Every structure is written in structure tokens, then in C-alpha cells.
Coordinates of C-alpha atoms in Angstrom, one line a residue:
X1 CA -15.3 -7.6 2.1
X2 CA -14.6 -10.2 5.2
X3 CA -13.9 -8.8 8.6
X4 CA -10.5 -10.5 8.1
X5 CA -9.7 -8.1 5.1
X6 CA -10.3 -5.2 7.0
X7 CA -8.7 -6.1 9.8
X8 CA -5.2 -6.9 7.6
X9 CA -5.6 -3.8 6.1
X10 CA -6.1 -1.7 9.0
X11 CA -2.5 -3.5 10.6
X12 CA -0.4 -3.4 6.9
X13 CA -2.1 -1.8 4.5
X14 CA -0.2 1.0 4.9
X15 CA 3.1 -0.5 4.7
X16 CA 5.8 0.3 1.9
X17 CA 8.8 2.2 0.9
X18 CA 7.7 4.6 2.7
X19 CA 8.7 3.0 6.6
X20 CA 11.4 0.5 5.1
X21 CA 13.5 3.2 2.4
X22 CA 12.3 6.3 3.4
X23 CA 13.2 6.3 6.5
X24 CA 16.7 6.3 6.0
X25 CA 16.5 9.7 4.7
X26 CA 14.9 10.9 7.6
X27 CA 17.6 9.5 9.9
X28 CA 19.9 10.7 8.1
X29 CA 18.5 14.3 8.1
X30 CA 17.6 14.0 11.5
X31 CA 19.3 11.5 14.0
X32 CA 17.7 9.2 15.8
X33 CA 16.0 10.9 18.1
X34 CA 14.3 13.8 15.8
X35 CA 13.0 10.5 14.0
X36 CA 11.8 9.1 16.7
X37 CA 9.8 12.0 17.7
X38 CA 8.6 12.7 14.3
X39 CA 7.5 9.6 13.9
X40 CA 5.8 9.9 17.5
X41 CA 3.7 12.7 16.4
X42 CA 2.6 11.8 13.4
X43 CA 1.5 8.9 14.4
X44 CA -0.2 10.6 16.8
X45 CA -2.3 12.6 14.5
X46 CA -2.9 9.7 11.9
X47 CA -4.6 7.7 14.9
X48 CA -6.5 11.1 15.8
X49 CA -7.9 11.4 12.6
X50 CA -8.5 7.8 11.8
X51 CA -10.5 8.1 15.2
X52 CA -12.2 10.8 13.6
X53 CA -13.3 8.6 10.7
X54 CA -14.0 5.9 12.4
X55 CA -17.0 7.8 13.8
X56 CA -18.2 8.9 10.8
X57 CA -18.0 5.3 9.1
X58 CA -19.9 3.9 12.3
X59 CA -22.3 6.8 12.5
X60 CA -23.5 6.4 8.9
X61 CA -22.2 3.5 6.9
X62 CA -21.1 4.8 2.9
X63 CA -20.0 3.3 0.1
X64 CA -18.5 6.1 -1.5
X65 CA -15.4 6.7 1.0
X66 CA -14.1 10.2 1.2
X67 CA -15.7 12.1 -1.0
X68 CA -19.2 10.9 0.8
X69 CA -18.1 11.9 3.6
X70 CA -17.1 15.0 2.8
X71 CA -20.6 15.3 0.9
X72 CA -22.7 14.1 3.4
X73 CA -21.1 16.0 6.8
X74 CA -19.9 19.4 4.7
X75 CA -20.9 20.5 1.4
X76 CA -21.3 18.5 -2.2
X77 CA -18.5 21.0 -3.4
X78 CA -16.3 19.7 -1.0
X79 CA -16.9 16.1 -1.6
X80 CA -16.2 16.4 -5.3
X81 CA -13.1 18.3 -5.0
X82 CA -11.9 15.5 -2.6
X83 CA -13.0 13.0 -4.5
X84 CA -10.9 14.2 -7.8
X85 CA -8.4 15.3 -5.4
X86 CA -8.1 11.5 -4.5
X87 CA -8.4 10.4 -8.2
X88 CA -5.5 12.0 -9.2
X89 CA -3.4 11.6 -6.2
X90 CA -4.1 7.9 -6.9
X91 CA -3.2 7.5 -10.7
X92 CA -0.1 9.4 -10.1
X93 CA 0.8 6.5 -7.2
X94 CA -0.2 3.6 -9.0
X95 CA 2.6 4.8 -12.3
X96 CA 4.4 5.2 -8.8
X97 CA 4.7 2.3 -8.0
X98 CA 4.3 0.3 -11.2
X99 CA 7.7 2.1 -11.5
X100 CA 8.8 1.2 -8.3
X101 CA 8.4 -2.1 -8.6
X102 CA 10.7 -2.3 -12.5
X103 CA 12.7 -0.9 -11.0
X104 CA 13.5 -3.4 -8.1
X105 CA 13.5 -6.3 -10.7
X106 CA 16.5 -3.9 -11.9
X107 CA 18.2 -5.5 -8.7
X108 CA 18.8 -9.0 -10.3
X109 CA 17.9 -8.0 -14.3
X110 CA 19.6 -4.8 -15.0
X111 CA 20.1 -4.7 -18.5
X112 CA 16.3 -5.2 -19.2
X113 CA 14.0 -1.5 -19.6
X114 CA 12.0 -0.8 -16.6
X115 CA 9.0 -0.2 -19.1
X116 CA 8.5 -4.0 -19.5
X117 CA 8.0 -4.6 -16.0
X118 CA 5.4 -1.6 -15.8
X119 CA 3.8 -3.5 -18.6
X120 CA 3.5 -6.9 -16.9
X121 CA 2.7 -5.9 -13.7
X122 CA 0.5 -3.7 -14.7
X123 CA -2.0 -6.4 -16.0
X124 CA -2.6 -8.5 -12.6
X125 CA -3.2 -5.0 -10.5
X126 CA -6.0 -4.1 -13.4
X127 CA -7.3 -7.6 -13.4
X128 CA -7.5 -8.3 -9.2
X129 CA -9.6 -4.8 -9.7
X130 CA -12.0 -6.2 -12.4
X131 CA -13.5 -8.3 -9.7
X132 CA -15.6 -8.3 -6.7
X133 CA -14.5 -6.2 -4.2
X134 CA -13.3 -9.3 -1.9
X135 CA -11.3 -10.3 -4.8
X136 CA -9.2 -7.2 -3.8
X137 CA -9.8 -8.1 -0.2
X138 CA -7.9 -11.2 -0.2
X139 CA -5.0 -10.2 -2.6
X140 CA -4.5 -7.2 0.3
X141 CA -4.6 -10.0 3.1
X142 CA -1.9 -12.2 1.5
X143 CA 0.1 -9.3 0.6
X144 CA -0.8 -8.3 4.2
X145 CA 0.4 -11.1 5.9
X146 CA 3.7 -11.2 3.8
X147 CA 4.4 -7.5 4.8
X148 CA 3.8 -8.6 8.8
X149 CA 6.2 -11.3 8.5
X150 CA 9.2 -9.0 6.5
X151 CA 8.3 -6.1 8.8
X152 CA 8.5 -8.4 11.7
X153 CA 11.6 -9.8 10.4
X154 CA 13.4 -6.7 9.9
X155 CA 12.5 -5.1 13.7
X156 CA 13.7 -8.3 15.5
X157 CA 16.8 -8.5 13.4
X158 CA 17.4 -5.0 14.3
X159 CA 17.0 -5.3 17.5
X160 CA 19.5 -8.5 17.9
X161 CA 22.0 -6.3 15.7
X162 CA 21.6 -3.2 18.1
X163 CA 22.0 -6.2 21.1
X164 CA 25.1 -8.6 19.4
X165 CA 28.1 -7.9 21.2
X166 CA 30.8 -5.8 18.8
X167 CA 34.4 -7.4 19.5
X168 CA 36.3 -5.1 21.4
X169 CA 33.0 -2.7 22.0
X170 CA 30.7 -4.8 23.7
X171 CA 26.5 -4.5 22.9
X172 CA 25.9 -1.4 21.0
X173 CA 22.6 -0.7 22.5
X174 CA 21.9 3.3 22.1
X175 CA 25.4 3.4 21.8
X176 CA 25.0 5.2 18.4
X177 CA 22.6 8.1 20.3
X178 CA 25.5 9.4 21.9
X179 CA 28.0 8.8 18.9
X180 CA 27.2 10.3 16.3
X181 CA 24.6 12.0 18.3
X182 CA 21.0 11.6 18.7
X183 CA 20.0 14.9 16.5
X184 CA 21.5 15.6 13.0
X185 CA 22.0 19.0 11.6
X186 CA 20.6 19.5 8.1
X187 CA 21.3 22.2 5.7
X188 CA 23.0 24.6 8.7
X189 CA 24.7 24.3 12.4
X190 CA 23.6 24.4 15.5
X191 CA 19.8 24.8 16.6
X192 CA 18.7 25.6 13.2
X193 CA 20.3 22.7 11.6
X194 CA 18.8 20.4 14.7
X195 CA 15.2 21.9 13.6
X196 CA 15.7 21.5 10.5
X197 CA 17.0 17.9 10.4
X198 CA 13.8 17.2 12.5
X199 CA 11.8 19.0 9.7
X200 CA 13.0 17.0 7.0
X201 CA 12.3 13.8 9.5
X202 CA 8.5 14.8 9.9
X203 CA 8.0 15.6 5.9
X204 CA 9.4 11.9 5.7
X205 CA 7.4 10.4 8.4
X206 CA 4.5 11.9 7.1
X207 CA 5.3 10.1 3.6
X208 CA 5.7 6.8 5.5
X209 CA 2.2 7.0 6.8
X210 CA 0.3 8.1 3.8
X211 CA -2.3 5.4 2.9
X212 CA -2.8 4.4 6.6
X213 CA -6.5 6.2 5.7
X214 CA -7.2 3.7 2.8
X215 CA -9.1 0.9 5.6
X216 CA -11.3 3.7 5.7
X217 CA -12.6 3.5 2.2
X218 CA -13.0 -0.3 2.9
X219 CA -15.3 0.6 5.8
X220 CA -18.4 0.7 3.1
X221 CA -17.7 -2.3 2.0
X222 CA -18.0 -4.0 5.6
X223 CA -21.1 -5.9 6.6
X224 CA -21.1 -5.0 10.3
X225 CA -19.4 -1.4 10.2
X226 CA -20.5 -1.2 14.2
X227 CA -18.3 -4.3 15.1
X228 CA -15.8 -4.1 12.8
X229 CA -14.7 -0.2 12.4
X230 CA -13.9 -0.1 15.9
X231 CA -11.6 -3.4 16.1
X232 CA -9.7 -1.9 12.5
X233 CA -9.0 1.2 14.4
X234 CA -7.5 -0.8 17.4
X235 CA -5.2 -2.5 15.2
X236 CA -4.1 0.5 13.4
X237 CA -3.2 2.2 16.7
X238 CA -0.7 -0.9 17.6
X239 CA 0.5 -0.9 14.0
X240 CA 1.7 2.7 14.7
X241 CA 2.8 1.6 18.0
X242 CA 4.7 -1.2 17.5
X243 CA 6.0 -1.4 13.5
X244 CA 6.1 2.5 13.1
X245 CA 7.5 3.4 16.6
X246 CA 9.1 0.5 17.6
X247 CA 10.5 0.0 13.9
X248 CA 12.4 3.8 14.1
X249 CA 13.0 2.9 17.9
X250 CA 15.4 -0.1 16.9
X251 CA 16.4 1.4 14.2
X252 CA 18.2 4.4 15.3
X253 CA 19.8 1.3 17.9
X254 CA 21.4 -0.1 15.4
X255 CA 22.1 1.8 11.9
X256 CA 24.6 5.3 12.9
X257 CA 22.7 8.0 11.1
X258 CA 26.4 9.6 9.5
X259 CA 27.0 6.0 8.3
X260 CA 28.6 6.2 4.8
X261 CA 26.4 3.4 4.0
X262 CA 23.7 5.0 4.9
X263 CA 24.6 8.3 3.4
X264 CA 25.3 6.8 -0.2
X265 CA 21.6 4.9 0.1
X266 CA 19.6 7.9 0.1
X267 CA 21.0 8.1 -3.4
X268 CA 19.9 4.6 -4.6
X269 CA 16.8 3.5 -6.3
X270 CA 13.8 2.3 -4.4
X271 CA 15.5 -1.4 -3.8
X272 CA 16.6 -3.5 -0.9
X273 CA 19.9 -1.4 -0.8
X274 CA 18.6 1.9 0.1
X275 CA 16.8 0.6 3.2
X276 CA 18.3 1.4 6.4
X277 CA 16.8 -1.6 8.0
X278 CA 18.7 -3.6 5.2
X279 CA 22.2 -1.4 6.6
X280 CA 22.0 -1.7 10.0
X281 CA 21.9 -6.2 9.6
X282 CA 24.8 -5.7 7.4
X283 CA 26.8 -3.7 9.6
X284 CA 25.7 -6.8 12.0
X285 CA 27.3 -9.1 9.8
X286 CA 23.9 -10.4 7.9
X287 CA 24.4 -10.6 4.3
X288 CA 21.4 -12.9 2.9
X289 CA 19.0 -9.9 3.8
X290 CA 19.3 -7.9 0.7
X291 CA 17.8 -10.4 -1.6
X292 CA 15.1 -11.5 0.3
X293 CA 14.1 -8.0 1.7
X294 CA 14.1 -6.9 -2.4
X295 CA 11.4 -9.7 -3.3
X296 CA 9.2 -8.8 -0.6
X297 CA 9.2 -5.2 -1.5
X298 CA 7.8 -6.2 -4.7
X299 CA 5.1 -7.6 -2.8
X300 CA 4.8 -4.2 -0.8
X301 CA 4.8 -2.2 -4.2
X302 CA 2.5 -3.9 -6.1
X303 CA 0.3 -3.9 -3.5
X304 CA 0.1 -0.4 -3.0
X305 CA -0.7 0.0 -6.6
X306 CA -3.2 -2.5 -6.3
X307 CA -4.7 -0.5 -3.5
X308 CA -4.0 2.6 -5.5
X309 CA -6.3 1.7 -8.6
X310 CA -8.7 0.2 -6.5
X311 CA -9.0 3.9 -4.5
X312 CA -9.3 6.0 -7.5
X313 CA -12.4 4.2 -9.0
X314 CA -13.8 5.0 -5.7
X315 CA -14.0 9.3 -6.3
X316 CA -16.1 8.7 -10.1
X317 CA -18.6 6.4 -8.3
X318 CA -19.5 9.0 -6.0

């Protein structure tokens, strides 16, 4: 794998429904602010323990990702029961996202079953996997750069939403911290409903980071695991900063989290109209987003399950 490949994957491999649906249910729990600190934190830990792994990868360079390490620095029990542990996480996410992504062609083609898209899609992701390893590499850096550019997209047209004067109103700003409020009660009032809400907004954070740790099964597959580990880990920090962080930051600007729009999309399907990010520009007055924002999650989907059958081989060759 080229240094370039692990450097894309360490800034967008983890991206997916996970930061640009997901978190709409966690502002909606939560509020803005619980979001923002949940997303804080657990970013927080996710750089702490990709720290973690980065020493081990540069310590002693494997090829069999987790479940070596787990072998070599605790116990051969352990490192089989993660590396199953990781098989079957990662069969059930790539029918996950197989799904996922029938399921946003459902957007446009409605009428048609979402099993036929499982099928087609299905047959590139097995095929890309067939190959050399920087055969994978280099599908994950175009889908990479793709997810930059959407993510990108979405946080700077946040940002001028939360910024564009409102007739009558003037810039909205944090306007929407202090009305509806910048913590939402969930399932009770009062403190407990303001913990809770927060609760809801970690479990969902924690969702929207989950595969930031797949770079690190890529780090065997490096030539230069001294030179290149390190800078991965640099990028994966200002990832967290600045499209995790910064993403929720803007967001909770410029999407109210008692919106009804908001509140009816954490009942949609996982397609361009249950992201928040898609909301808050259309409560700016943007209305080519939704299309656009639905073909590249296709890109994001399919290359998470790309990603996801490339990771379960991983566990049996150990």
C-alpha cells in the first residue's frame, strides 16, 4: 500500500452515515451543545487509543492487524477472540451497507427491490478485494478524496447558512443555542432528561467514529511503518478536529435541534433526506443539495463495505 493510501485513509476512511445522518439523531436527543461535547470526548478517546496503536504498529510492524496485536502483546486467546470478534462485526457491516446503499438508489428508483442493488453492488466490492492489496488502496483514496470534498462541501455550506442574514432576523449565528436551547431533554425533564439527551448524543457519536481504527490494519501493509504511522496519526487527529468537531460545531449553528424537519428525519431511510447537514442548507434556502449529497453517499457506503470485506479477511489470516 502507497504512503498516499494510508495517509487518505487515516483523514476519511472513517467517514459515512455515521457523521452525516447520524448525527441528526444525536442533536436531536441532545442539543447542540451535549453534541458537541460528546463529540469532544470521544474524539478524544479515539485519538488516545489510535495513539496507542500507533506505538504498537511502529514498535513491531504486523500483518495480521488486531488480532496480532492482541496475540503478540497479551495472550493467543485474546487475539483469536478479537480477530473473530472483528470477522463478524465486519460481515454484519458490509450486508450493512450493501443495504444502505439499495436503499439510497430508492431515492430516485423506488419501485425497484432493494435486493437488486445488494446484488450489483455487491460484485465490484468482492472484485476490488480479489486483488492486491493497493488495488484496495486506491479505490479507498478516490472514494477518499470524494468524501473530503462532500464533507468539505457540507461544513462551509453550513457555516454560510448559520452566517446568511435571515430577513427580519439578521445572521443566525448561535442564535439557535439559546432558542431552542443548547441541551435537549430526552425521554424525561429537567437534569435527567439533559443527561440523558447527552447519553443518547455519546452512543451516536461513538457510532459516527467507529472505523476510524481501520488505518490501523493498513499499517502492515506499509513499507516504512516508522515514517508513515506517525504522519496517519497526525492526520487522523485534524480529521477529528476539524470535520468531526468543527462539522457538529456548525452544525448545531445552523439546523435548530426541535426542527420538525429534523424531527421527521430521524425517521427516514439512510438517504440524503435524513441528514441534518442536508436540513440545515434547506432551511438556508439551498435546494440542489439533496441530490447531490445522495450520490456521494453512495460513494461513502460502498466504500465502507469495501473496507468492511477487506477487514474481515484480515481475522482468518491470522
Amino acid at each position: 500500500m502507497l504512503p498516499r493510501h494510508l495517509q487518505m485513509i487515516s483523514v476519511a476512511g472513517a467517514f459515512g452515515t455515521g457523521l452525516i445522518i447520524s448525527s441528526g439523531t444525536a442533536l436531536l436527543r441532545g442539543g447542540p451543545a451535549s453534541l458537541l461535547i460528546a463529540y469532544v470526548l470521544m474524539g478524544a478517546n479515539v485519538y488516545i487509543v489510535m495513539t496507542a496503536l500507533a506505538e504498537m504498529a511502529t514498535y513491531v510492524k504486523m500483518d495480521k492487524g488486531f488480532p496480532g496485536y492482541a496475540t503478540r502483546f497479551a495472550d493467543p486467546a485474546l487475539g483469536f477472540a478479537t480477530g473473530y470478534n472483528y470477522f463478524c462485526k465486519y460481515v454484519v457491516v458490509l450486508a450493512n451497507n450493501l443495504t444502505a446503499a439499495g436503499i439510497i438508489i430508492q431515492y430516485w428508483r423506488p419501485e425497484l427491490n432493494v435486493g437488486i442493488w445488494i446484488t450489483i453492488f455487491a460484485f465490484p466490492v468482492i472484485i476490488i478485494n480479489l486483488f492486491h492489496v493497493r488495488v484496495f488502496g486506491e479505490s479507498q483514496y478516490i472514494a477518499g478524496v470524494v468524501k473530503l470534498v462532500v464533507m468539505t462541501m457540507l461544513i462551509i455550506s453550513c457555516l454560510v447558512a448559520s452566517l446568511k442574514p435571515v430577513e427580519g432576523r439578521g445572521m443566525v449565528g448561535f442564535r439557535y443555542w439559546k432558542d431552542p436551547g443548547s441541551f435537549g431533554e430526552y425521554l424525561a425533564h429537567g437534569v435527567l432528561g439533559r443527561f440523558l439527551g447527552f447519553w443518547a448524543a455519546f452512543v451516536q457519536a461513538g457510532f459516527a467514529y467507529i472505523g476510524t481504527e481501520v488505518v490501523g490494519a493498513a499499517f502492515g501493509e506499509t513499507p516504512n511503518v516508522k515514517k508513515e504511522v506517525p504522519r496517519a496519526i497526525f492526520w487522523t487527529f485534524w480529521r477529528i478536529v476539524f470535520f468531526y468537531i468543527g462539522g457538529v460545531v456548525v452544525l448545531g449553528m445552523s439546523c435548530p435541534y426541535r426542527n420538525d424537519m429534523l424531527i421527521g428525519a430521524s425517521h427516514s431511510k439512510a438517504s440524503a433526506a435524513a441528514s441534518p447537514f442536508v436540513i440545515a442548507v434547506k432551511l438556508a434556502g439551498f435546494e440542489v443539495l439533496p441530490d447531490i449529497i445522495n450520490a456521494t453517499l453512495l460513494v461513502f457506503v460502498l466504500s465502507a463495505a469495501c473496507s468492511a470485506d477487506h477487514q474481515q479477511t484480515i481475522p482468518n489470516a491470522s
